[in-house]
XYZ file of C-alpha atoms in Angstrom:
569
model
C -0.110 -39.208 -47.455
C -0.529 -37.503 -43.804
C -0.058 -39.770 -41.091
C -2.767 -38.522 -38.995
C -2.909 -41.039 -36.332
C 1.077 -40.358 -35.355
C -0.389 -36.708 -35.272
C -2.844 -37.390 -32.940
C -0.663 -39.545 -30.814
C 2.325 -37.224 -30.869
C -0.518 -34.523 -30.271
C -2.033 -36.678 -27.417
C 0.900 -37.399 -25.723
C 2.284 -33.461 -25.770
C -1.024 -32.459 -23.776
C -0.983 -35.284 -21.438
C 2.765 -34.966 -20.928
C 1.936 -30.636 -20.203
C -1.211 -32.018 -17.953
C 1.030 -34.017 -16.130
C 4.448 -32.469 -15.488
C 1.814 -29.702 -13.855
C 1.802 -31.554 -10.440
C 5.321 -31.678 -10.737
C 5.896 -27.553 -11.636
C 3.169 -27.205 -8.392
C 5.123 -28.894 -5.943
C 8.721 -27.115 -6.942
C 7.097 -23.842 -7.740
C 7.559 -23.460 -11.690
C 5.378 -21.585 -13.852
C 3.023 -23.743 -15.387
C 4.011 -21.394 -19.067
C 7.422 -21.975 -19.611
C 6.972 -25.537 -18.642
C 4.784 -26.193 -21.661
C 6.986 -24.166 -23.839
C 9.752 -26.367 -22.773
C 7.703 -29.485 -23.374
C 7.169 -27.790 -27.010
C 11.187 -27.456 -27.628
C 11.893 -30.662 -26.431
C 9.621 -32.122 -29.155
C 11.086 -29.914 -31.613
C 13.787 -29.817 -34.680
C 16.771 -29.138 -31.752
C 15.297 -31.765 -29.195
C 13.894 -34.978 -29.738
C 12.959 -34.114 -33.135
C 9.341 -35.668 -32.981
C 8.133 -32.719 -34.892
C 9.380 -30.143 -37.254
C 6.795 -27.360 -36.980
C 7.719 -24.358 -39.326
C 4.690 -23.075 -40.209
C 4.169 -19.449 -39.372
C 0.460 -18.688 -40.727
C -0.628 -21.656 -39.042
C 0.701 -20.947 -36.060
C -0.396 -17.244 -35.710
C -4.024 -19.035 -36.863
C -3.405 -20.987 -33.164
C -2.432 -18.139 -31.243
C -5.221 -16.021 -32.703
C -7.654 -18.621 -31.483
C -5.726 -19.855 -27.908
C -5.828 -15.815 -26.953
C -9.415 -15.466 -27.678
C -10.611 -18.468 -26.176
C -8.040 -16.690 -22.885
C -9.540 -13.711 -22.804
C -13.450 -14.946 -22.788
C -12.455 -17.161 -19.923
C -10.747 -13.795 -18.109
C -13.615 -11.873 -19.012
C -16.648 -14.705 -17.907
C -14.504 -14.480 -14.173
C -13.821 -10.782 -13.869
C -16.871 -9.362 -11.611
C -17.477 -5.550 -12.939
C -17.345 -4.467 -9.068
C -14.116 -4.469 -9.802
C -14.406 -2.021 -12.513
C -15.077 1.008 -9.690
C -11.330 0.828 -8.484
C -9.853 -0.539 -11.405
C -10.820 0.692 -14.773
C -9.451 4.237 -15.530
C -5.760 2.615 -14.148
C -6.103 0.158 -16.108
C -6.709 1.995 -19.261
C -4.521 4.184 -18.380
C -1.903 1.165 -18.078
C -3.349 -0.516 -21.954
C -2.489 2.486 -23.833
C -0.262 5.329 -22.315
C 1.832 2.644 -19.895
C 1.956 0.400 -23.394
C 3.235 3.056 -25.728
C 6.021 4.186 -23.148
C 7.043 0.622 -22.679
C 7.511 -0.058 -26.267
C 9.376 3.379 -27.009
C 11.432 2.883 -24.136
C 12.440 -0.929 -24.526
C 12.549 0.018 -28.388
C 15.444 2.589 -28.064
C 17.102 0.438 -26.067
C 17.002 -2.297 -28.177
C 17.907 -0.016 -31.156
C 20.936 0.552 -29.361
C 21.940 -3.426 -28.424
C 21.250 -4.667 -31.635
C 22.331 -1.772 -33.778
C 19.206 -1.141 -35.411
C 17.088 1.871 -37.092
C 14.741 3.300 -34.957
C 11.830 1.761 -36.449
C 13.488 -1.480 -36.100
C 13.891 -0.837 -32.423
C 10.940 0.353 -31.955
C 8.930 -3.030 -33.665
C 11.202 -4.795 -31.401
C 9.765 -2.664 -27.948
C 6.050 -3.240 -29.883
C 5.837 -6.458 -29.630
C 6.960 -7.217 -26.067
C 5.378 -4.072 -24.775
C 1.915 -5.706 -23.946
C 1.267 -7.614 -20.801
C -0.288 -10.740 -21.547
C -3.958 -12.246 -20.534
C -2.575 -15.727 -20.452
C 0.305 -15.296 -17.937
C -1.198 -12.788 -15.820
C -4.818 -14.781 -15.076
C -2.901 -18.057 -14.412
C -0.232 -16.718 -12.247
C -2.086 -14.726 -10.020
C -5.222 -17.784 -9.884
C -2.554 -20.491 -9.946
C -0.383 -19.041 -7.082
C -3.721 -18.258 -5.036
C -2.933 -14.757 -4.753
C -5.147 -12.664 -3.092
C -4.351 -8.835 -3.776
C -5.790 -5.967 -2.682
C -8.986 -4.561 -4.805
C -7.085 -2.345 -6.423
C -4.046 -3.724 -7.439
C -5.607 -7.039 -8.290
C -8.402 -5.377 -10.885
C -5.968 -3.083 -12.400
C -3.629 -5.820 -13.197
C -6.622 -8.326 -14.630
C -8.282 -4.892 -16.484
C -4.928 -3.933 -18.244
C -3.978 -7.829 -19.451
C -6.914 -7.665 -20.849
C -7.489 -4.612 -22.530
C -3.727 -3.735 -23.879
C -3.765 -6.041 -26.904
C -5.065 -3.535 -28.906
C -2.276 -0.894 -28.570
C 0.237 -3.847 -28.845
C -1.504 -5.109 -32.220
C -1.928 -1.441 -33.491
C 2.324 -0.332 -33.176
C 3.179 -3.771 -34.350
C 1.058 -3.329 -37.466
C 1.772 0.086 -37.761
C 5.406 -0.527 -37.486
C 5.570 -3.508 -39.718
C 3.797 -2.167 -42.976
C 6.292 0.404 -42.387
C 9.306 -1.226 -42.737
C 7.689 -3.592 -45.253
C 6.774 -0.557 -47.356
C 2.866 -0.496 -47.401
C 1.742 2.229 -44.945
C -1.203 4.293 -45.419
C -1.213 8.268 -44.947
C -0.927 9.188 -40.655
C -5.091 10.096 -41.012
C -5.809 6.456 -42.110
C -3.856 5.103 -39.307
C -5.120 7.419 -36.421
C -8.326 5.873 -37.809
C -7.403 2.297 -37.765
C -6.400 3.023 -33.626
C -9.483 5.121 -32.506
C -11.318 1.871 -34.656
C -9.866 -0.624 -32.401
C -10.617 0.272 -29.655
C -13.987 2.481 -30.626
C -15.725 -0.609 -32.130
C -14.153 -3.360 -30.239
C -15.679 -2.192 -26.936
C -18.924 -1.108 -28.269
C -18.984 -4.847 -30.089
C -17.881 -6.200 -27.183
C -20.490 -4.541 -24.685
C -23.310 -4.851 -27.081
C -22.960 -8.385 -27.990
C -21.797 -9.488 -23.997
C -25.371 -7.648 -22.964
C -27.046 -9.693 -25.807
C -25.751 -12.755 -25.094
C -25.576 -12.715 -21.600
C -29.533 -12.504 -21.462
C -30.336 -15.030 -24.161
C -27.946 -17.794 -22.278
C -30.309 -16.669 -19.292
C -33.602 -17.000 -21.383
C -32.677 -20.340 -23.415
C -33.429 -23.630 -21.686
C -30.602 -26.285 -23.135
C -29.178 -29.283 -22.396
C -26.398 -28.683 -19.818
C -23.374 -29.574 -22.545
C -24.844 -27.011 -24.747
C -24.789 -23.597 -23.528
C -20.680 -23.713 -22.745
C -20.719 -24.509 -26.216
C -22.837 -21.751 -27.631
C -21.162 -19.388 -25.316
C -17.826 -20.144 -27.350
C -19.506 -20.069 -30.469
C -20.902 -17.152 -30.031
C -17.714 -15.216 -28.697
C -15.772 -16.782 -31.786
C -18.168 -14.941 -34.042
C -17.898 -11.142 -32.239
C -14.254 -11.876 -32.080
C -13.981 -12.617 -35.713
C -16.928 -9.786 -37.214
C -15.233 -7.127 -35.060
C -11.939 -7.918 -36.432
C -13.685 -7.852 -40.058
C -15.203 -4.364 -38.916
C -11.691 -2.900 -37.976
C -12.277 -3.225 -34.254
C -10.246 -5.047 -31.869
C -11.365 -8.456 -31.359
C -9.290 -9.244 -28.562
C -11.104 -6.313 -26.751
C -14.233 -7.347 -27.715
C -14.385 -10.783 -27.084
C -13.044 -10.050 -23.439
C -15.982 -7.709 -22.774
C -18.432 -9.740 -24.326
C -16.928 -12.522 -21.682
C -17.205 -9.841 -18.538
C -20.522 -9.085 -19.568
C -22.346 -12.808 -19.958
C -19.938 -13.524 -16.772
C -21.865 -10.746 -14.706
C -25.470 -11.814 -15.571
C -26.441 -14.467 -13.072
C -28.102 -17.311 -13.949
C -28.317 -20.987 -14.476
C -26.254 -20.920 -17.703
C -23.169 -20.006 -15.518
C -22.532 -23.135 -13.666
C -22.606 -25.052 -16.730
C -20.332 -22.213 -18.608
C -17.643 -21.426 -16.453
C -16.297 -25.214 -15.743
C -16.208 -26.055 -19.502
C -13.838 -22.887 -19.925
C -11.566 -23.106 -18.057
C -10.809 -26.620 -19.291
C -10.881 -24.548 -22.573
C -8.740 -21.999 -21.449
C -6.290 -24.635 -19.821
C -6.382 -26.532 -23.510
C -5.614 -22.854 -25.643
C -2.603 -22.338 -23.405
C -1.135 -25.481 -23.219
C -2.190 -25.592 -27.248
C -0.336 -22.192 -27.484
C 2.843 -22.673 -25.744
C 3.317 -25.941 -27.078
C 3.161 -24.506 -30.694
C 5.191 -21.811 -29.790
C 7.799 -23.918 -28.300
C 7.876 -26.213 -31.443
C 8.288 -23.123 -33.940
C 11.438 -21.883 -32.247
C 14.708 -23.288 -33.244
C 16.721 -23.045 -29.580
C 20.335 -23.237 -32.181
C 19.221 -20.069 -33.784
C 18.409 -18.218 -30.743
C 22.520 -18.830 -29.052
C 23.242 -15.748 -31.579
C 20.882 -13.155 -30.115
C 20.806 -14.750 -26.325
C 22.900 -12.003 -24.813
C 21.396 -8.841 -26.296
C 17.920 -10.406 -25.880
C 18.767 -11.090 -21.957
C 19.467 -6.934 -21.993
C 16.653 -6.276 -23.301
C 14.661 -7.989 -21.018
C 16.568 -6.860 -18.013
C 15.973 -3.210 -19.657
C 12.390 -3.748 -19.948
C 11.602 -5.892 -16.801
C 13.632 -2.828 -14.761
C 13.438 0.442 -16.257
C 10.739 0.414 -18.838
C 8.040 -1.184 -17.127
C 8.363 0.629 -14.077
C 8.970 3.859 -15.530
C 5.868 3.901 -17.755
C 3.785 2.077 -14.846
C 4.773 5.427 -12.816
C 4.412 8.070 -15.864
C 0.725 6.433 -16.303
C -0.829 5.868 -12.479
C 1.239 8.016 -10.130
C 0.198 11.930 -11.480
C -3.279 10.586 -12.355
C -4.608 7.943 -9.448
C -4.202 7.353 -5.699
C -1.739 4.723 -6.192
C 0.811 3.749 -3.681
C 4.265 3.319 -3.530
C 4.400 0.162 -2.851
C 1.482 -0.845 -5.341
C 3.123 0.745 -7.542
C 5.915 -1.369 -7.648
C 4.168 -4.681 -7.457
C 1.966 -3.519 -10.529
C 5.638 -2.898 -12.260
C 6.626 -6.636 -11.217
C 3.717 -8.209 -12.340
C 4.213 -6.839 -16.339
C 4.351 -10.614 -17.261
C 5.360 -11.260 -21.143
C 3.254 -14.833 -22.295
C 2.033 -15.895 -25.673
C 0.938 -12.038 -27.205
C 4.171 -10.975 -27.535
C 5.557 -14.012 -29.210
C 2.299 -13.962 -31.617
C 3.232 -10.544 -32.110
C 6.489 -11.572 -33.498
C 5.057 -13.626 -35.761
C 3.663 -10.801 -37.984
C 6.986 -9.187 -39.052
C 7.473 -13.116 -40.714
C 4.195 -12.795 -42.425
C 4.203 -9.244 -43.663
C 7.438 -9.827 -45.038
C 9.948 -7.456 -43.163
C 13.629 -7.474 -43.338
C 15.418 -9.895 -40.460
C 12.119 -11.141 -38.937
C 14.037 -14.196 -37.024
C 15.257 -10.943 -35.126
C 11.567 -10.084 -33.762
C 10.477 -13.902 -33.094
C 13.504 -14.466 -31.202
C 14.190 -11.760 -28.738
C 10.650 -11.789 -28.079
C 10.575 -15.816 -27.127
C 13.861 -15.136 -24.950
C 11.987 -12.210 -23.416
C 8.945 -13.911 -22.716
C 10.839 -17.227 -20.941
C 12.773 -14.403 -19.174
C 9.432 -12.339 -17.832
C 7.945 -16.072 -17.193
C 10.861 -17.666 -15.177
C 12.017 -14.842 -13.184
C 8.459 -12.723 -12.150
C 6.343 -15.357 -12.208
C 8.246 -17.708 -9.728
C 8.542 -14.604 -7.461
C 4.777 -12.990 -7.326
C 3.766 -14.725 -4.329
C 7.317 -13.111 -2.123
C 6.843 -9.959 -4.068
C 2.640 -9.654 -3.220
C 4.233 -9.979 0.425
C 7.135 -8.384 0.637
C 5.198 -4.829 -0.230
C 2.414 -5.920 1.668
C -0.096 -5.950 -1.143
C -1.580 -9.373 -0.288
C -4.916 -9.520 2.333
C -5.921 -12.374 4.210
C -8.104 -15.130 2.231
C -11.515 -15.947 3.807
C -13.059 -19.247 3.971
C -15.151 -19.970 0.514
C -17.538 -22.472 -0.340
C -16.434 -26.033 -1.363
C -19.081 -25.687 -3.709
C -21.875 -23.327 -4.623
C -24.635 -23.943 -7.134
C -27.438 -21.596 -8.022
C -31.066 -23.283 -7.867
C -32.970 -22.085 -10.817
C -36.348 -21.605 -9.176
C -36.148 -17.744 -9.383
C -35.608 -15.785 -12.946
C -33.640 -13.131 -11.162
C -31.484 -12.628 -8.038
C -31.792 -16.748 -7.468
C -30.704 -18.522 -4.643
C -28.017 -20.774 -4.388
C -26.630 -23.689 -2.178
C -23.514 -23.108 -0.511
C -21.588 -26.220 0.874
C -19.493 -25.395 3.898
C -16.907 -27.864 5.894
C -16.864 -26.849 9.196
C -13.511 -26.146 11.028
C -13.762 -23.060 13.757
C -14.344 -23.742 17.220
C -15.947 -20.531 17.577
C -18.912 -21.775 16.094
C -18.973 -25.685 17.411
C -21.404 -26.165 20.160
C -23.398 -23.419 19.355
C -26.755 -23.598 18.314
C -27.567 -22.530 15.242
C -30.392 -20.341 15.877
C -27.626 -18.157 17.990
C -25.337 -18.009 14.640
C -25.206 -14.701 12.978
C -26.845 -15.343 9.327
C -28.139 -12.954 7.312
C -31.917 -12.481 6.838
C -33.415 -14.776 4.184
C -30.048 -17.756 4.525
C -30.753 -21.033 5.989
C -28.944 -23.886 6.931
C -30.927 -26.590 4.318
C -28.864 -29.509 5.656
C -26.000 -31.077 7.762
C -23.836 -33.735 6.892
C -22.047 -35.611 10.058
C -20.255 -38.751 9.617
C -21.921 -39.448 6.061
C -25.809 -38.706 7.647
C -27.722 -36.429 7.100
C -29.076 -34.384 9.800
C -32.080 -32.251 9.161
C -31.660 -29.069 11.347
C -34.021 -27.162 13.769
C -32.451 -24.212 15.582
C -31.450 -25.784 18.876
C -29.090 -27.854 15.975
C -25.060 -27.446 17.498
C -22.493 -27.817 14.750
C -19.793 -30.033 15.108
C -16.065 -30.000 13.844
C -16.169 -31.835 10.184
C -19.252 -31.181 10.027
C -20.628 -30.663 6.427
C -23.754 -27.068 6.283
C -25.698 -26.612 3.237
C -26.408 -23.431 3.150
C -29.503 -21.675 1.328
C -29.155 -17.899 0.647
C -28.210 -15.179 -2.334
C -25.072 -14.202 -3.565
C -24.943 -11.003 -1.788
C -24.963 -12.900 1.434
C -21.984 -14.922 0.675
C -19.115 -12.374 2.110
C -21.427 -12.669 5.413
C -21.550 -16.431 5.102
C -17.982 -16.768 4.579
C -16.641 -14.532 7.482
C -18.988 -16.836 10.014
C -17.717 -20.207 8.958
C -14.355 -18.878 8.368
C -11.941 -21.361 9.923
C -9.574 -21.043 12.894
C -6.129 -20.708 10.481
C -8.040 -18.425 8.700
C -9.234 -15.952 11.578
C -5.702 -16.114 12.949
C -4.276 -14.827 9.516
C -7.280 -11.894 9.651
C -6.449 -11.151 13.588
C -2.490 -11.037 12.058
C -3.157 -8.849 9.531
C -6.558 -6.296 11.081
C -6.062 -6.850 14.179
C -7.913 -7.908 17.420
C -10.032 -5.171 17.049
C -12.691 -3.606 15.056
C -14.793 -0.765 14.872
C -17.441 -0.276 12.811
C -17.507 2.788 10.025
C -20.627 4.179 10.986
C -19.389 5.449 14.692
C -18.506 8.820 15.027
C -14.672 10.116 15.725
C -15.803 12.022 18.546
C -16.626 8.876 20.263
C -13.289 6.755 18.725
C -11.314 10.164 20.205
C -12.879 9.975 23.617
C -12.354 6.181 23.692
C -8.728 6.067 22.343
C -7.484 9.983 23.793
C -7.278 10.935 20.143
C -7.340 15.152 19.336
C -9.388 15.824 16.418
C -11.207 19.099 15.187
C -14.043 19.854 15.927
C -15.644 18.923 12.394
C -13.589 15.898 12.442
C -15.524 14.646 15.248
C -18.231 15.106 13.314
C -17.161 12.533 10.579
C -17.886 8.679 11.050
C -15.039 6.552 11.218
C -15.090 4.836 7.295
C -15.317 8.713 6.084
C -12.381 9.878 7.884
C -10.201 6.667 6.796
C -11.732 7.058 3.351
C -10.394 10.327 3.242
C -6.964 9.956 4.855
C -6.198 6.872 2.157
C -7.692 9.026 -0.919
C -9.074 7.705 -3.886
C -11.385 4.514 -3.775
C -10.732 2.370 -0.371
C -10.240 -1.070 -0.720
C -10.160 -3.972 1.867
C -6.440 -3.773 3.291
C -5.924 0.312 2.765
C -4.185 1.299 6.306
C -2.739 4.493 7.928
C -0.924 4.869 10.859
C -2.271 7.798 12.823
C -1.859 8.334 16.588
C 0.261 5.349 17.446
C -2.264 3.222 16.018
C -2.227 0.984 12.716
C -5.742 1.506 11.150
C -6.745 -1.002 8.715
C -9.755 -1.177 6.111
C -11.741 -4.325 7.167
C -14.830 -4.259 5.072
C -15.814 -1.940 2.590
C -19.286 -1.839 0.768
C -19.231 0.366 -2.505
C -17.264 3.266 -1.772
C -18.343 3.361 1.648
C -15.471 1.716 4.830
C -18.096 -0.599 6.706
C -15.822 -2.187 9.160
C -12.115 -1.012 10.464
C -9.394 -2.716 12.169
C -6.752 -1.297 14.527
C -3.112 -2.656 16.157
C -1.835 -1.039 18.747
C 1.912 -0.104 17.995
C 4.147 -1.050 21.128
C-alpha cells in the first residue's frame, strides 16, 4: 500500500527546502535552477536516498505540464509593444538560429562521442532550444533591464523555439527507432506546428482575453479559469498537430494585453504557479538522474557544452540576425550569451527513453550536464555580461503598487502608489509638478496620516502619493517621482542634457557648430538619430557623431521623442 502521507511530507519538505535555500542563492548570486535541481539529486538514489524516482512517462507528464504552466505566465507578462522590435528576430532566432544550433552542436557531438550522424544530430536537437523557464527567471530575477530590442528578442525566441526543438527531436527519434513517415508527411507535421499552434494560440488568447474581461467572478476564480482554460488550448492543439507550447504562450500574451480587472487577480496567482512548475520541474528532473551514471559521459558532455555555449550558439545567432536585422555587435553577442539551456532540453531527452531508441541514457545525460553547465556558468554572469557590452539602460522609479479601479469598461484608471525620495520634487507644490492631463494626486500618506491634497500641497521626503491616472501616463509618472539614485544613474548613462526629437538640426547645428547638408537641416533631431542607428530605435541606441555621444532618451512608437548628449573631453 502507498504511503501517501511520507509522499506528501517528503514532497512538502522538497518545496519548502527549494523556497527557502532561495534567500540563500540571492544573497551569493546562484541561479535559483540548478539550485533546485541540486535539491532534487540530493534527495535522490546517489544522495540521501529519500526517493528513488525512475519513472520516465511520468516525468515527461510533469515537464509537459511545468513548461506550459511557464510559458502562459511568460506570455500573460510579455506586452506586444514589444513585438514591433522584436518579433521577426526572434523568429528568425526559433527556427533558422535553432536548426543551425542543433546541426552544429550535433556534428560535434557525433565526433566526441563517436556516433552516426543521426545520433549526433538527436544529441544537438535536444539542447538546441533556449528555454522559457531559465531565460524569464534570469533576466526578472537578476532585475535586468535590457535594451528594447535585445530584451524582446530574447523573451520572443524562449518562447517560440519549442516547436523546432520538439519537431528534430521527434523527427530524429522515430528515425533511429525505425517508424518515420515519408519526408511529405513530416514537412507537414512542421508547417502544422507552428501553422495551427499560433492560429490556436491567437484565436483562443483573443477569446479568452475578452470573456475574463466580460465575466464578473469571485477574485480566486478567474486565475483559476485562466489556467484552465490555457490547459485545454495547450492540450486540443497538441491533439490537432499544432504546437501547444506555441499556443498556449500566445494565448497567455494575448489575455495578458487586454486590460482589465481580471489581470490583477491573474497575474499574482501565476507567478506563484509558475514559481511551483519550476521548482516542481527541476526537482523531478534532479531526482530522475543518477549523478554515478553521468561520471562516464562528464568529459565529452563538458565539450559539448563548451562547443555549443561558444561556437554554435554564436555562430547561428550571427547566420540568423546579422544579414537580416539592424543588430549590433555588441547585442549580438549578449543575445549569444544569454542561449540559456533549462528544463526543455532535459524533457527533450526524455523522448529518445520513451520511443525506444538505442543508448537513450546517452541523450538524458549529456543534456542534464549541458543544462547545469548553460545554468551555472551564463546565468551567474548575465548581469556583468548586460554591462560589460553596454546593453543594460538605466531603471526608472515604478510603482510600489498599482491597481486598476474597475469603474470604466475600457482604458480604466488605476491607482498608482508612489514613495517619495527626490529632492527635486520636495517643497514644491503640487500644482507646479509636471503631471499629465487627466492624473491626480488622490491622496498623501505622511507619518501614517492621511493628508487630503489641494494644489498649494508640498511633498515631503517619505512621503507616500496615490496617484489617479491611465496606464499610458505611467512612463510620465515614473520619470517625475523618479528618485535621486535613480536620476543620477539616467544623468550617468544620457547625460546632463536633452533635446527634444521634434527640433530641427539646423537649429542643434547652429547651437552645437555642427556642418550638416542642407536637407539634413531640414530633418528633426529623432529622424536623423533614427536614421543614423537604422532599424527600429530603442531607448539606449547611441552614436557618436561630432565629438558628441548621442543617446536615445525616449522613444514613442517608432518615433525618438527625447535625446541625450555627453560631451566627449
Amino acid at each position: 500500500m502507498i504511503d501517501f502521507n511520507s509522499i506528501f511530507l517528503l514532497g512538502g519538505l522538497l518545496v519548502a527546502m527549494s523556497i527557502l535555500a532561495s534567500r540563500v542563492s540571492a544573497r551569493i548570486g546562484l541561479p535559483l535552477l540548478p539550485l533546485f535541481l541540486g535539491i532534487g539529486m540530493l534527495a535522490g538514489v546517489d544522495g540521501l536516498g529519500l526517493i528513488n524516482f525512475s519513472d520516465y512517462n511520468l516525468a515527461y507528464l510533469i515537464g509537459q505540464l511545468a513548461l506550459a504552466m511557464i510559458l502562459l505566465d511568460g506570455g500573460l507578462r510579455t506586452r506586444l509593444k514589444t513585438f514591433r522590435v522584436g518579433l521577426r528576430p526572434a523568429l528568425s532566432l526559433a527556427t533558422l538560429g535553432v536548426f543551425l544550433t542543433s546541426g552544429l552542436t550535433g556534428l560535434f557531438a557525433m565526433w566526441v562521442f563517436d556516433l552516426s550522424l543521426l545520433q549526433g544530430l538527436l544529441v544537438g536537437a535536444i539542447v538546441g532550444s533556449t528555454d522559457a523557464a531559465a531565460v524569464f527567471s534570469m533576466l526578472s530575477g537578476q532585475g535586468i533591464r535590457l535594451n528594447e530590442r535585445v530584451g524582446a528578442t530574447l523573451e520572443i525566441e524562449s518562447g517560440t523555439n519549442d516547436p523546432m526543438a520538439i519537431f528534430l527531436t521527434l523527427i530524429l527519434s522515430q528515425t533511429l527507432a525505425g517508424s518515420i513517415d515519408s519526408v511529405s508527411s513530416t514537412l507537414m507535421m512542421f508547417v502544422e506546428q507552428f501553422g495551427i499552434g499560433a492560429v490556436a494560440g491567437i484565436a483562443s488568447g483573443w477569446l479568452m482575453g475578452r470573456l475574463l474581461r466580460w465575466l464578473d467572478l469571485a477574485p480566486g476564480l478567474y486565475s483559476l479559469l485562466a489556467a484552465a482554460m490555457g490547459f485545454s488550448i495547450f492540450a486540443l492543439t497538441n491533439m490537432l498537430g499544432g504546437s501547444g507550447f506555441l499556443a498556449i504562450y500566445l494565448a497567455g500574451v494575448m489575455i495578458g494585453n487586454i486590460r482589465g480587472k481580471h489581470l490583477e487577480f491573474i497575474l499574482p496567482v501565476h507567478d506563484g504557479l509558475a514559481w511551483l512548475s519550476q521548482i516542481g520541474l527541476f526537482l523531478t528532473l534532479g531526482l530522475l538522474v543518477t549523478p554515478s551514471e553521468m561520471v562516464d559521459y562528464a568529459w565529452s558532455s563538458v565539450m559539448v557544452a563548451v562547443v555549443l555555449i561558444f561556437v554554435a550558439r554564436p555562430l547561428s545567432v550571427l547566420l540568423s540576425l546579422k544579414p537580416f536585422f539592424g543588430f549590433r555587435w555588441r547585442e549580438l553577442a549578449f543575445i549569444s550569451w544569454v542561449g540559456l539551456r533549462g528544463g526543455v532540453p532535459i524533457v527533450l531527452a526524455i523522448l529518445p527513453v520513451i520511443a525506444g531508441v538505442e543508448n537513450a541514457s546517452l541523450y538524458f545525460n549529456v543534456a542534464f550536464f549541458v543544462v547545469l553547465i548553460s545554468l551555472i556558468l551564463q546565468g551567474t554572469t548575465i548581469g556583468h555580461m548586460a554591462r560589460w557590452l553596454r546593453v543594460e539602460v538605466p531603471a526608472e522609479t515604478a510603482p510600489a503598487r498599482r491597481r486598476l479601479l474597475g469603474v470604466l469598461p475600457e482604458d480604466d484608471y488605476e491607482m498608482f502608489v508612489y514613495k517619495v525620495d527626490s529632492k527635486r520634487i520636495e517643497n514644491t507644490p503640487l500644482k507646479m509638478l509636471r503631471f499629465p492631463s487627466g492624473a491626480v494626486v488622490a491622496a498623501i500618506f505622511r507619518e501614517h496620516v492621511m493628508i487630503h491634497p489641494t494644489g498649494s500641497t508640498r511633498l515631503q521626503a517619505g512621503d507616500v502619493a496615490c496617484v489617479i491616472a491611465r496606464t499610458h501616463d505611467l512612463n510620465a509618472i515614473n520619470h517625475l517621482f523618479n528618485g535621486d539614485a535613480e536620476l543620477k544613474r539616467e544623468r550617468d548613462f544620457f547625460g546632463a542634457f536633452a533635446l527634444s526629437g521634434e527640433a530641427l538640426m539646423g537649429d542643434v547645428a547652429d547651437a552645437y557648430g555642427l556642418t550638416l547638408s542642407r536637407w539634413e537641416r531640414e530633418e528633426t533631431l529623432g529622424a536623423f538619430i533614427a536614421r543614423r542607428v537604422g532599424g527600429y530605435p530603442v531607448v539606449g541606441d547611441d552614436i557618436d557623431w561630432h565629438g558628441i555621444h548621442w543617446i536615445v532618451q525616449d522613444v514613442e512608437g517608432n518615433n525618438v521623442t527625447r535625446v541625450g548628449l555627453r560631451l566627449h573631453g
